[in-house]
Short mmCIF file of C-alpha atoms in Angstrom, two decimals:
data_model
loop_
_atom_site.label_atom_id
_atom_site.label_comp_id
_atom_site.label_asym_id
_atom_site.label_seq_id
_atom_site.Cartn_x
_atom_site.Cartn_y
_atom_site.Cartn_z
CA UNK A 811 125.48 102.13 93.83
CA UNK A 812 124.61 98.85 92.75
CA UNK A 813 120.72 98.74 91.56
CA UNK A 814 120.42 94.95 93.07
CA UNK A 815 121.30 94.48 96.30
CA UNK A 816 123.35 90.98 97.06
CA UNK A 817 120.89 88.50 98.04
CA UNK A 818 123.19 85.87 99.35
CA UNK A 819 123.21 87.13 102.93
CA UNK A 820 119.27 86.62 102.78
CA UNK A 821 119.25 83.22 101.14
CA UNK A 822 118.24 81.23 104.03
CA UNK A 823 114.98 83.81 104.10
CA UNK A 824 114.36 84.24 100.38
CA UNK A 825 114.59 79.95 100.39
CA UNK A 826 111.78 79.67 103.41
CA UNK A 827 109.92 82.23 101.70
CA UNK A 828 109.82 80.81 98.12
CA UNK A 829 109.20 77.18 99.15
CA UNK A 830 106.23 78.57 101.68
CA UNK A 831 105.12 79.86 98.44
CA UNK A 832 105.47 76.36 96.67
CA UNK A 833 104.13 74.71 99.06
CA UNK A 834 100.54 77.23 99.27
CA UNK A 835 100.20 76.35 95.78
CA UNK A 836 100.17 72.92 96.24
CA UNK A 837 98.12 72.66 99.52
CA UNK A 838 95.65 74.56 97.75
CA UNK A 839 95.05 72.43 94.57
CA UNK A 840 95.81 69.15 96.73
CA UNK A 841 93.70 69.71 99.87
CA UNK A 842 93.77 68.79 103.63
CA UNK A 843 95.10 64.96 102.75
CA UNK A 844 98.46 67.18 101.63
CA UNK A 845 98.76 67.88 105.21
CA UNK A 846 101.62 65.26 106.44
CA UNK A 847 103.57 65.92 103.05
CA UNK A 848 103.55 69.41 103.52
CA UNK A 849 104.45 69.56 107.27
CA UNK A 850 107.46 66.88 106.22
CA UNK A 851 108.35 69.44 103.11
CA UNK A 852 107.75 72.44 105.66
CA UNK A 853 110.72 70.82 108.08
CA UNK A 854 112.75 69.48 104.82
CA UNK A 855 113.05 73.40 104.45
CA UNK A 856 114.25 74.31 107.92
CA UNK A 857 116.79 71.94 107.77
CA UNK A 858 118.00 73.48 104.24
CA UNK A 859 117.52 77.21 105.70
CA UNK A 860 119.72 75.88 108.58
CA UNK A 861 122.29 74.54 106.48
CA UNK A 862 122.59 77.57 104.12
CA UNK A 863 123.07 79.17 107.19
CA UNK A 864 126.67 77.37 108.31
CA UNK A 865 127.24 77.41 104.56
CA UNK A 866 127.03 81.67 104.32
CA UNK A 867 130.64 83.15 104.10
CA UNK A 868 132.02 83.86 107.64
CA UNK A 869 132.11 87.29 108.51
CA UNK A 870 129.97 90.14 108.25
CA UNK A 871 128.10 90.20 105.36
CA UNK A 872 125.62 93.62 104.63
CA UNK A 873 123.37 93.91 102.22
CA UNK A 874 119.81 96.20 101.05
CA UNK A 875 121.06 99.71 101.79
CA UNK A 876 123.02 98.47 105.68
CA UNK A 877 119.66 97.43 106.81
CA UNK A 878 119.88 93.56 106.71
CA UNK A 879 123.13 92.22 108.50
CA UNK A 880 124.73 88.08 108.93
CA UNK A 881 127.17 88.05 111.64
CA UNK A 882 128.21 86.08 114.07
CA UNK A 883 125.52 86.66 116.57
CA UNK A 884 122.73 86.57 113.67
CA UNK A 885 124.16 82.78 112.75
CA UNK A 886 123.83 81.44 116.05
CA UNK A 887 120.31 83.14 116.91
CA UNK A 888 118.84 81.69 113.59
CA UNK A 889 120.09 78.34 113.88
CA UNK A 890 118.68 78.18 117.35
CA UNK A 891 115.16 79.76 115.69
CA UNK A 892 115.35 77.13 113.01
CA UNK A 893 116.09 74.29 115.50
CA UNK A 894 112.80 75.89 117.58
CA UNK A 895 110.54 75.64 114.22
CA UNK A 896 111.82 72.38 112.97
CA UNK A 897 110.98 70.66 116.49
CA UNK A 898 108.21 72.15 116.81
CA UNK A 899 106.81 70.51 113.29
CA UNK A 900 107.91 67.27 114.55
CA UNK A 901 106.27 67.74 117.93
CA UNK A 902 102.76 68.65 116.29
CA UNK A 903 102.65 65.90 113.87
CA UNK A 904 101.19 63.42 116.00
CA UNK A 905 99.24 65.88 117.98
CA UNK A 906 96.84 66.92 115.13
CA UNK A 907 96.80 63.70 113.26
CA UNK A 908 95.10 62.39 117.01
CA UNK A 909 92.89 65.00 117.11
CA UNK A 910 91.51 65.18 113.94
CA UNK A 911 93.14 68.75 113.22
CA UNK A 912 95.22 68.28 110.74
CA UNK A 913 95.91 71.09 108.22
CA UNK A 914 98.47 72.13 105.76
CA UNK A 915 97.72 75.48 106.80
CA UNK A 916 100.31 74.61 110.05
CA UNK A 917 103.51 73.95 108.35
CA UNK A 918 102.91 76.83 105.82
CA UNK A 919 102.71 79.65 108.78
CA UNK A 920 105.15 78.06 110.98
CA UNK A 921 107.79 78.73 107.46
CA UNK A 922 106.40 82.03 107.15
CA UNK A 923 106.58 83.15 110.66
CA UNK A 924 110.00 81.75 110.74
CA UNK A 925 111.13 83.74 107.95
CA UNK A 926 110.18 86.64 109.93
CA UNK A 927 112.39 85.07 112.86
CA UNK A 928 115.10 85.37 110.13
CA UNK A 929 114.42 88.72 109.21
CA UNK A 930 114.42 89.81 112.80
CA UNK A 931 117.77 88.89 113.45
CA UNK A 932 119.38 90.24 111.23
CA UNK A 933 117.38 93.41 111.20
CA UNK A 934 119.81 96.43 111.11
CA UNK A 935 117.97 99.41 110.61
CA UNK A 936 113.92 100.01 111.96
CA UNK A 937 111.82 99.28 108.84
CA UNK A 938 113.84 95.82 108.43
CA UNK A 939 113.15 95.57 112.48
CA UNK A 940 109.13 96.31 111.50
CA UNK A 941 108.82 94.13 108.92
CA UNK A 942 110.35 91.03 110.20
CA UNK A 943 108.53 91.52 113.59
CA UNK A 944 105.04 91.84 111.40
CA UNK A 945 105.98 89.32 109.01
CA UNK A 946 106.58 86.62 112.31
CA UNK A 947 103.95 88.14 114.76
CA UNK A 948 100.82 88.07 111.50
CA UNK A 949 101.75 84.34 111.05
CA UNK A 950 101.97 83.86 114.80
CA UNK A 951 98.32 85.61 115.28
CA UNK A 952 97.05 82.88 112.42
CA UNK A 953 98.69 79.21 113.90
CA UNK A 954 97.20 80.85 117.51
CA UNK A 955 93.67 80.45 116.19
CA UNK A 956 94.00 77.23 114.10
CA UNK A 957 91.56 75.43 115.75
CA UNK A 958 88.65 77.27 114.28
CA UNK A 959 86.08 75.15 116.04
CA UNK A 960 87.64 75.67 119.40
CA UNK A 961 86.20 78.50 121.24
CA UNK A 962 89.41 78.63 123.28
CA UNK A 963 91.81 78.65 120.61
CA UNK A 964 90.22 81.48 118.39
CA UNK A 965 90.08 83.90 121.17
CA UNK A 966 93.50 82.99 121.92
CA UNK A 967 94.11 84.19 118.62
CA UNK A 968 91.91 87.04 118.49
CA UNK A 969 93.31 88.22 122.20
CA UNK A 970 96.78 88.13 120.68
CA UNK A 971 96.01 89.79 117.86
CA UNK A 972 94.43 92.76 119.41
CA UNK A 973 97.37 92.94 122.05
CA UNK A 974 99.97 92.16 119.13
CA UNK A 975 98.94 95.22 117.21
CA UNK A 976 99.05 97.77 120.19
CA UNK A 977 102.52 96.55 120.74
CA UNK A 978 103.04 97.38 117.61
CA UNK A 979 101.82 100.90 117.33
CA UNK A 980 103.79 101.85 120.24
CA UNK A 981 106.91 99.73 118.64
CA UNK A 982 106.39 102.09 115.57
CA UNK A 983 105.29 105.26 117.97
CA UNK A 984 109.10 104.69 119.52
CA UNK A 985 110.75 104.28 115.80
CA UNK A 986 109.09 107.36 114.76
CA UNK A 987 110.19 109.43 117.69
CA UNK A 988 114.00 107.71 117.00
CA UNK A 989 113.93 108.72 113.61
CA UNK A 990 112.94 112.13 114.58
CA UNK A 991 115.37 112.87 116.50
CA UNK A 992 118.34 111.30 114.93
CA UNK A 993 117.59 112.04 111.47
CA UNK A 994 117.87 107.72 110.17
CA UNK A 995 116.77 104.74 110.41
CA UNK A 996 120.21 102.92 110.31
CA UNK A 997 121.28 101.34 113.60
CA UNK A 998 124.75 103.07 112.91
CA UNK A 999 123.52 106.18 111.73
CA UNK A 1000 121.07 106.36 114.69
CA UNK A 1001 124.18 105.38 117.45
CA UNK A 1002 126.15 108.44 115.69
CA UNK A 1003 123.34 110.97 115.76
CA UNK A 1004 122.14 109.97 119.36
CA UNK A 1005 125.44 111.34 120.91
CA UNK A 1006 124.56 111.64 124.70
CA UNK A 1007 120.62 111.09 124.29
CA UNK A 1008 118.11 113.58 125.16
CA UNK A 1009 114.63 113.47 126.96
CA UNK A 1010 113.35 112.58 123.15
CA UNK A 1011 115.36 109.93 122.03
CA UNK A 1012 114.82 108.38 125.65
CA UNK A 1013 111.18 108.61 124.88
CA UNK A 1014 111.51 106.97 121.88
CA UNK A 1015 113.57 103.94 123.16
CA UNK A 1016 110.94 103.52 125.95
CA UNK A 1017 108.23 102.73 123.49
CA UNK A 1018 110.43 101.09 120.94
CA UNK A 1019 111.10 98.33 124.53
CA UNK A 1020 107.50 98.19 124.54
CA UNK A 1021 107.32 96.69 121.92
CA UNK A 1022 110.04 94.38 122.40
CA UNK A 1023 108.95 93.46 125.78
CA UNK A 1024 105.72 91.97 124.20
CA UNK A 1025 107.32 89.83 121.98
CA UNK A 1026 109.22 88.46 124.63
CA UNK A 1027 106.60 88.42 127.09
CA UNK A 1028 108.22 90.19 129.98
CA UNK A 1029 106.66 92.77 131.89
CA UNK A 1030 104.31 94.68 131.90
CA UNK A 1031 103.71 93.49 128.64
CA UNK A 1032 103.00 90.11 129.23
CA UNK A 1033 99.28 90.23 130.13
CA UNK A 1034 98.56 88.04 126.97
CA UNK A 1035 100.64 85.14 127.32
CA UNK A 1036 98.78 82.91 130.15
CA UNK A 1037 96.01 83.06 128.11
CA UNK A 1038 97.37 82.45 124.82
CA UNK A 1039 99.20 80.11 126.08
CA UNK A 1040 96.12 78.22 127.64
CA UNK A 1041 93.51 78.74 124.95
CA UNK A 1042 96.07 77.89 121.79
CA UNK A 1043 96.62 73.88 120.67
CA UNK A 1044 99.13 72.60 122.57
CA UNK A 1045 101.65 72.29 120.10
CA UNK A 1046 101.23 75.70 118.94
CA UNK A 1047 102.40 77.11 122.87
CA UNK A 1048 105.45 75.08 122.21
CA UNK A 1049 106.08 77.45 119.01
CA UNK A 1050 104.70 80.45 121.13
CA UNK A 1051 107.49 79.56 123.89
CA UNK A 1052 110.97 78.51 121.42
CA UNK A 1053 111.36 80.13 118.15
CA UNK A 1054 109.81 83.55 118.60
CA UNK A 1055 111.49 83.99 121.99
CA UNK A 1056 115.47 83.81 120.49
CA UNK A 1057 114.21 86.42 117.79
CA UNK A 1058 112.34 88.71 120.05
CA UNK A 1059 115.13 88.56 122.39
CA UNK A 1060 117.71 88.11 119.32
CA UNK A 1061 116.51 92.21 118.32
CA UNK A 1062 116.35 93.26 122.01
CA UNK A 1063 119.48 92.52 122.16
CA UNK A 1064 120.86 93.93 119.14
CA UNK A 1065 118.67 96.92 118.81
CA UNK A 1066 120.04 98.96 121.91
CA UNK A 1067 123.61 97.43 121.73
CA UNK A 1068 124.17 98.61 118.18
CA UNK A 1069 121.92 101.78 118.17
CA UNK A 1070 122.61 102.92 121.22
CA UNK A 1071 125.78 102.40 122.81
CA UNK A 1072 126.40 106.29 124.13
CA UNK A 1073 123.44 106.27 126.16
CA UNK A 1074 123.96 102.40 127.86
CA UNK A 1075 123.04 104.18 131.43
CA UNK A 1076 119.84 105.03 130.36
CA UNK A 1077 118.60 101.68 128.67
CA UNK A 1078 120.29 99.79 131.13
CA UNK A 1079 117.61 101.26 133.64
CA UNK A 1080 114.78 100.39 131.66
CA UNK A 1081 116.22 96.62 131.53
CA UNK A 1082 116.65 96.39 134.91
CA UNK A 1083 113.56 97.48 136.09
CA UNK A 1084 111.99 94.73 133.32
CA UNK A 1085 114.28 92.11 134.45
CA UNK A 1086 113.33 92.42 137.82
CA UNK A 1087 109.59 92.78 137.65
CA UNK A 1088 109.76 89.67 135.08
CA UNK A 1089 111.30 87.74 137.33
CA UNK A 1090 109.22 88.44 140.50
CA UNK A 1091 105.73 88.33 138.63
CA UNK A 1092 107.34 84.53 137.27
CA UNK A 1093 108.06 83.09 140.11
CA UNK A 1094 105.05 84.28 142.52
CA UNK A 1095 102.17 84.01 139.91
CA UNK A 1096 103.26 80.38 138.61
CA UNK A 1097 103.09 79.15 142.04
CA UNK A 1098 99.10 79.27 142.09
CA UNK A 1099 98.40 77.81 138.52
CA UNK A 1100 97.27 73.97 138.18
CA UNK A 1101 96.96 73.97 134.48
CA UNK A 1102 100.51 73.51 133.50
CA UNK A 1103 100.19 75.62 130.10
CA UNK A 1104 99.63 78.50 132.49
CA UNK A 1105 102.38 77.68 134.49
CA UNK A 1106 104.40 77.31 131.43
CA UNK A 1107 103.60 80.88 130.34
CA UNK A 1108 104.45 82.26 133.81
CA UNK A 1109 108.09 80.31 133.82
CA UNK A 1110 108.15 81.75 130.60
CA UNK A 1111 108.03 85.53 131.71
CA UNK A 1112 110.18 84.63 134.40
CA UNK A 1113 112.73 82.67 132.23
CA UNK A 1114 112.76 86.02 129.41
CA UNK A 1115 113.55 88.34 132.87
CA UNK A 1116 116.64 85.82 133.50
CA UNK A 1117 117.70 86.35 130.15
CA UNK A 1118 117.40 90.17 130.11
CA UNK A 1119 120.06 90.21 133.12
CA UNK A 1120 122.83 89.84 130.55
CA UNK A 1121 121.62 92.72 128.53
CA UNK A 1122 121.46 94.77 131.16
CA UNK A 1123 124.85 93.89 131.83
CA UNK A 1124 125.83 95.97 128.68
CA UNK A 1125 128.77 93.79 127.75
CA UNK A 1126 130.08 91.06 125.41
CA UNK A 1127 130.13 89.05 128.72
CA UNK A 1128 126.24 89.80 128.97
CA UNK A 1129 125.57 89.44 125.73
CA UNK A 1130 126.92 85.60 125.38
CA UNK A 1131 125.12 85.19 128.61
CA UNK A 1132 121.82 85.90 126.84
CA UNK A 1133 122.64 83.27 124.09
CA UNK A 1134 123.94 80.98 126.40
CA UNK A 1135 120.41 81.32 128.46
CA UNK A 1136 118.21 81.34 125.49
CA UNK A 1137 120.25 77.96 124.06
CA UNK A 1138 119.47 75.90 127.33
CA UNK A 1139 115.92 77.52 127.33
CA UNK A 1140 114.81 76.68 124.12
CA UNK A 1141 115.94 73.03 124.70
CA UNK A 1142 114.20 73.00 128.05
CA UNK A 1143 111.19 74.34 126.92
CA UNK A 1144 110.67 71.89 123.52
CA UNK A 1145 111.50 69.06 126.17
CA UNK A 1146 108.89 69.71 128.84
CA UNK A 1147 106.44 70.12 125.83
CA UNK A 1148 107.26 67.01 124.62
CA UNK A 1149 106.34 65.84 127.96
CA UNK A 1150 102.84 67.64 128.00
CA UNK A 1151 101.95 66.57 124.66
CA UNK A 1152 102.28 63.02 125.83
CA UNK A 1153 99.85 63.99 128.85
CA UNK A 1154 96.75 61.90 126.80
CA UNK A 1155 94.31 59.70 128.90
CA UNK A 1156 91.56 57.69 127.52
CA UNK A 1157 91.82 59.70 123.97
CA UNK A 1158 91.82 63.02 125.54
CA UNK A 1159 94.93 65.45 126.48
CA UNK A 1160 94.59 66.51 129.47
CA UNK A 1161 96.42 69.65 131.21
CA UNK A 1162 96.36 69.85 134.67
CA UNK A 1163 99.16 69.08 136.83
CA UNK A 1164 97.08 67.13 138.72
CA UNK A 1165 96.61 64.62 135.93
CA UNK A 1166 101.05 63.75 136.50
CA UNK A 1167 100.17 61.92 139.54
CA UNK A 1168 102.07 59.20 140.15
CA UNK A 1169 103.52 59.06 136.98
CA UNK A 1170 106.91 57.55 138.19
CA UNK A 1171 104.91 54.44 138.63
CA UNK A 1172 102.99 54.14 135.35
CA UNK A 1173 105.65 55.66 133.04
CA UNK A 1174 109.58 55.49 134.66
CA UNK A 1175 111.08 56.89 132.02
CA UNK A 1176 109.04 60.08 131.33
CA UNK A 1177 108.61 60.88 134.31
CA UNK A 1178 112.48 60.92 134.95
CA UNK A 1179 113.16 63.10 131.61
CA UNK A 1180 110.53 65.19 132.75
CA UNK A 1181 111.79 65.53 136.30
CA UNK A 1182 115.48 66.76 134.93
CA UNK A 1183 113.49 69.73 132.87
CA UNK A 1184 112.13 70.50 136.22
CA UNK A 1185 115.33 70.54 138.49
CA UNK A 1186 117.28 72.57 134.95
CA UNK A 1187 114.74 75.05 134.82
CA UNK A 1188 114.76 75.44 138.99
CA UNK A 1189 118.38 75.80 138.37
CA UNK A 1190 119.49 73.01 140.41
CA UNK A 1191 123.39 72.19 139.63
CA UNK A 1192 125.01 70.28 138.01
CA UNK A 1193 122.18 70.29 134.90
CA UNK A 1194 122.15 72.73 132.30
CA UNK A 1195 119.35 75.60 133.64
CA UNK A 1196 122.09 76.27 136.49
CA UNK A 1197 124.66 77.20 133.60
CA UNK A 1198 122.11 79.10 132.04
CA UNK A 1199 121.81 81.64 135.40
CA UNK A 1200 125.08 81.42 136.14
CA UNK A 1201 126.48 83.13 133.02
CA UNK A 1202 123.69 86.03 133.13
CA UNK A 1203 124.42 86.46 136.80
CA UNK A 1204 128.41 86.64 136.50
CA UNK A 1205 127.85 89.45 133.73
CA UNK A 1206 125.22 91.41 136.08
CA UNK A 1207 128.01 90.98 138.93
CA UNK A 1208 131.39 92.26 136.53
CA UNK A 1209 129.23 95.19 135.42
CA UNK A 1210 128.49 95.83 139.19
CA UNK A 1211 124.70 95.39 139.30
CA UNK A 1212 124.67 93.60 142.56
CA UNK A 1213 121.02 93.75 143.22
CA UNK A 1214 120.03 92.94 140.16
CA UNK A 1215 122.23 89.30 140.59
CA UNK A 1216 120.82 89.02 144.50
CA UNK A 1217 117.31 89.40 143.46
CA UNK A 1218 117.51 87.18 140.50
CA UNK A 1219 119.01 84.79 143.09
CA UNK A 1220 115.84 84.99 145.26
CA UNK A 1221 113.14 85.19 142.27
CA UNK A 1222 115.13 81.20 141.07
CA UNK A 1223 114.66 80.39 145.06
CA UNK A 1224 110.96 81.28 144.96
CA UNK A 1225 110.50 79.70 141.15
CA UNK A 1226 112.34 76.60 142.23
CA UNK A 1227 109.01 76.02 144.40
CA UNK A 1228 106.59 75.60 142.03
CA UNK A 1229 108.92 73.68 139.58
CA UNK A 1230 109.80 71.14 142.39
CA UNK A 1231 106.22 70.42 143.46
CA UNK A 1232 105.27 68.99 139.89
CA UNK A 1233 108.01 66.33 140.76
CA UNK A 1234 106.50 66.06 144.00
CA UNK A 1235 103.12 64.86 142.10
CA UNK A 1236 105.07 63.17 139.87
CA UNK A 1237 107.07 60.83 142.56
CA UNK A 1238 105.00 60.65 145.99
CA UNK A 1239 101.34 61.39 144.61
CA UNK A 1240 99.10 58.37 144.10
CA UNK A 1241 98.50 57.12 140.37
CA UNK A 1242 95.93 59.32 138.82
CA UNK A 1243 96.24 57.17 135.28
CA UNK A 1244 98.27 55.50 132.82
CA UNK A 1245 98.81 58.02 129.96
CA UNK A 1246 98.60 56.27 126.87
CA UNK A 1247 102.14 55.27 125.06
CA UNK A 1248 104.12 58.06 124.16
CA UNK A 1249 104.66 58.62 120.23
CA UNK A 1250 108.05 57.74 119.17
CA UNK A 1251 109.00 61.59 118.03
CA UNK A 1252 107.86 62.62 121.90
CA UNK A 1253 110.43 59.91 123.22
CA UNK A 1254 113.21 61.56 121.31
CA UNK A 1255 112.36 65.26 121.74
CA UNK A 1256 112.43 64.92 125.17
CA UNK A 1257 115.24 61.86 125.45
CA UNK A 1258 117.73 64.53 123.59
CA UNK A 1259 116.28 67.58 125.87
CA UNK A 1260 116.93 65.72 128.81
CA UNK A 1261 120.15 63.87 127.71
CA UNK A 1262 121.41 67.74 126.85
CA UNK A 1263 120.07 68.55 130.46
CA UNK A 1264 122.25 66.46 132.05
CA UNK A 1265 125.53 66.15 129.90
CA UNK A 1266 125.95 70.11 129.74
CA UNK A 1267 128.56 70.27 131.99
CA UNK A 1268 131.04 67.70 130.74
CA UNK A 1269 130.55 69.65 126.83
CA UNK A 1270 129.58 73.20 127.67
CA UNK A 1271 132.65 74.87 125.45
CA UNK A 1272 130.97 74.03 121.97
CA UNK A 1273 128.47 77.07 122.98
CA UNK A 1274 129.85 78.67 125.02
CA UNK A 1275 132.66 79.26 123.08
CA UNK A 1276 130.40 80.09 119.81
CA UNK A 1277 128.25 82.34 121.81
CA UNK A 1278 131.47 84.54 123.07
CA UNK A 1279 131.62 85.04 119.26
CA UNK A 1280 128.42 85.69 118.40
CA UNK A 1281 128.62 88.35 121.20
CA UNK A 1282 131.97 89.85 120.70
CA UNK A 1283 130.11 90.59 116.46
CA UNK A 1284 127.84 93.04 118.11
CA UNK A 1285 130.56 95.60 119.86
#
């Protein structure tokens, strides 16, 4: 047995974590005025993390004791996590520097709770599952509360916090109970000991999806997010809603898939029923909202119950359905961000939907862009969102869950409302206001978002063929 374990499977982590390192060092000798050089350095570092990534040899590469893993599927999820982070540095910048918020502090915990992301992913046992989730979620609780002087933002932060750690004592309640009962800790030890289950194990998985279903925000664990959503900075909900989500959902994925694969009838229950409450609490509670961070938050539990249709498909056909959806969502959801961070009249960003009135006469172009994330996240054909349902519904359908695929047809009907009616107030509302010009990073954010949108269907193979591989690594 080799006393040091290979650390070139973790590079990309042990890179983000040194430089966040570096870069605490010098933020802390330098001061605030560091703040623009260290976001720039903080992105500078994604990019590398990403590249080291593609760079990694191809197969499966294992490493400290089985419990950290870089396949196929963990590639693919971190690049899309890295992408996530990266964007969402760019789409702050401007934000803070026009509110007078700017702080070192926010590049340094979006590389540290991406590291965590990371670490997630390519968790393979359930103290490497623990301590990437706590390593991302203690960052995450931070960046919430940034704005100290904002009453809003720090009891975002403090509501999250106190939710985030009773997610995580029944996340660790659940491991406990698995490790009980099976004797290891090892996602392949566990999936040999489990055999055919038993009332224990089952126990143990429930409250191990607990805490996965807070991370992701589905339900009934997703009592925090509207109001994290509302009460964090703006540009800090865009984090909330990209990167975290593909590593929440990267570990839901792979956690019963790999661990659990004799007792697929009895997770696949527990999925379901999330799916479908997820998707029905989405689509009827967005409908009422008129701050569109709040609606945001509900399209985002209804978006993560989408997703969850492919896993509880069971199948490499479900699985690249998953990636597939969270792919299109993440680019949906940095887009239409873009497009709320450039919601700023007279000096002040403003939030309510009311406030996008008529903005197909004061601003053409945004309000198009912004109109195509609606009609992808409605699922309207031929853009990208469509694609996104269609691939988690087809796996739901092969593996026979009928109901499943009809109601998730109904819950997009229902959600298609409310995402429709903010191009209603966009197109045939009178002008409420000019928004001031939008900041050139904005314009391409959402340019590319929208540009991928609407261009998905003549280029889906690129991922759709490397999701099929990242999915066809986990079975």
């Amino acid at each position: 047995m080799n006393a040091v374990p290979a650390l070139l499977p973790a590079l990309p982590e042990i890179v983000l974590a040194l430089g966040a390192m570096a870069l605490v060092i010098y933020g802390a000798f330098a001061g605030e005025r560091t703040a623009n050089t260290i976001n720039w350095a903080a992105f500078g570092l994604l990019i590398l993390a990403g590249l080291i990534v593609l760079w990694l040899p191809s197969g499966k590469l294992v490493t400290f004791g089985g419990g950290f893993i870089v396949d196929d599927f963990a590639r693919v999820l971190k690049i899309l996590a890295l992408i996530g982070s990266a964007v969402t540095i760019v789409l702050a910048r401007d934000y803070f520097a026009a509110a007078g918020q700017a702080k070192f502090e926010f590049g340094i915990l979006v590389l540290l709770s991406t590291t965590g992301m990371l670490m997630l992913i390519s968790a393979a046992d359930l103290i490497a599952l623990y301590l990437g989730l706590e390593l991302m979620s203690l960052a995450l609780y931070v960046v919430a509360a940034i704005d100290r002087d904002n009453v809003r933002s720090t009891e975002a932060g403090l509501k999250y916090f106190v939710l985030g750690a009773l997610s995580s004592g029944m996340l660790l309640y659940g491991a406990s109970l698995i490790y009980g009962f099976t004797g290891t800790v090892n996602f392949i030890g566990i999936a040999q000991a489990a055999g055919h289950g038993g009332i224990g194990l089952t126990f143990g998985l429930v409250f191990l999806f607990a805490g996965f279903c807070f991370k992701v925000s589905a339900v009934p664990f997703h009592m925090w997010t509207p109001d994290v959503y509302e009460g964090a900075p703006t540009p800090v909900t865009a984090f909330f809603s990209s990167a975290p989500k593909i590593a929440a959902m990267a570990i839901f994925v792979r956690a019963p898939i790999a661990a659990f694969p004799e007792i697929t009838p009895q997770w696949q229950q527990i999925i379901v029923f999330v799916s479908i409450a997820s998707m029905a609490l989405g689509s009827f509670a967005a409908i009422g909202q008129r701050n569109i961070k709040r609606l945001m938050a509900y399209s985002s539990i209804g978006n993560m119950g989408f997703a969850l249709v492919g896993l509880a498909a069971g199948t490499p056909e479900g699985v690249q359905g998953v990636i597939v959806y969270m792919a299109i969502y993440l680019a949906m959801t940095l887009g239409t961000f873009a497009g709320i961070l450039s919601m700023r009249l007279r000096g002040v960003y403003v939030e309510n939907i009311s406030d996008l009135a008529g903005l197909a006469r004061t601003n053409g172009p945004m309000a198009f862009f912004l109109g195509v994330m609606m009609f992808s996240l409605a699922g309207i054909p031929p853009l990208a969102g469509f694609f996104a349902k269609y691939f988690v519904f087809l796996a739901a359908i092969k593996a026979g869950l009928y109901t499943l695929a009809v109601l998730g047809v109904l819950a997009s009907v229902v959600g298609a409302y409310y995402y429709l009616s903010i191009v209603k107030v966009m197109y045939f509302d009178e002008p409420a206001g000019s928004f001031e010009p939008m900041p050139g990073a904005l314009k391409v954010v959402l340019g590319v978002s929208g540009l991928l949108m609407i261009l998905f269907i003549a280029w889906p193979s690129p991922l759709v063929t490397a999701a099929a591989a990242a999915a066809k690594s986990l079975f």
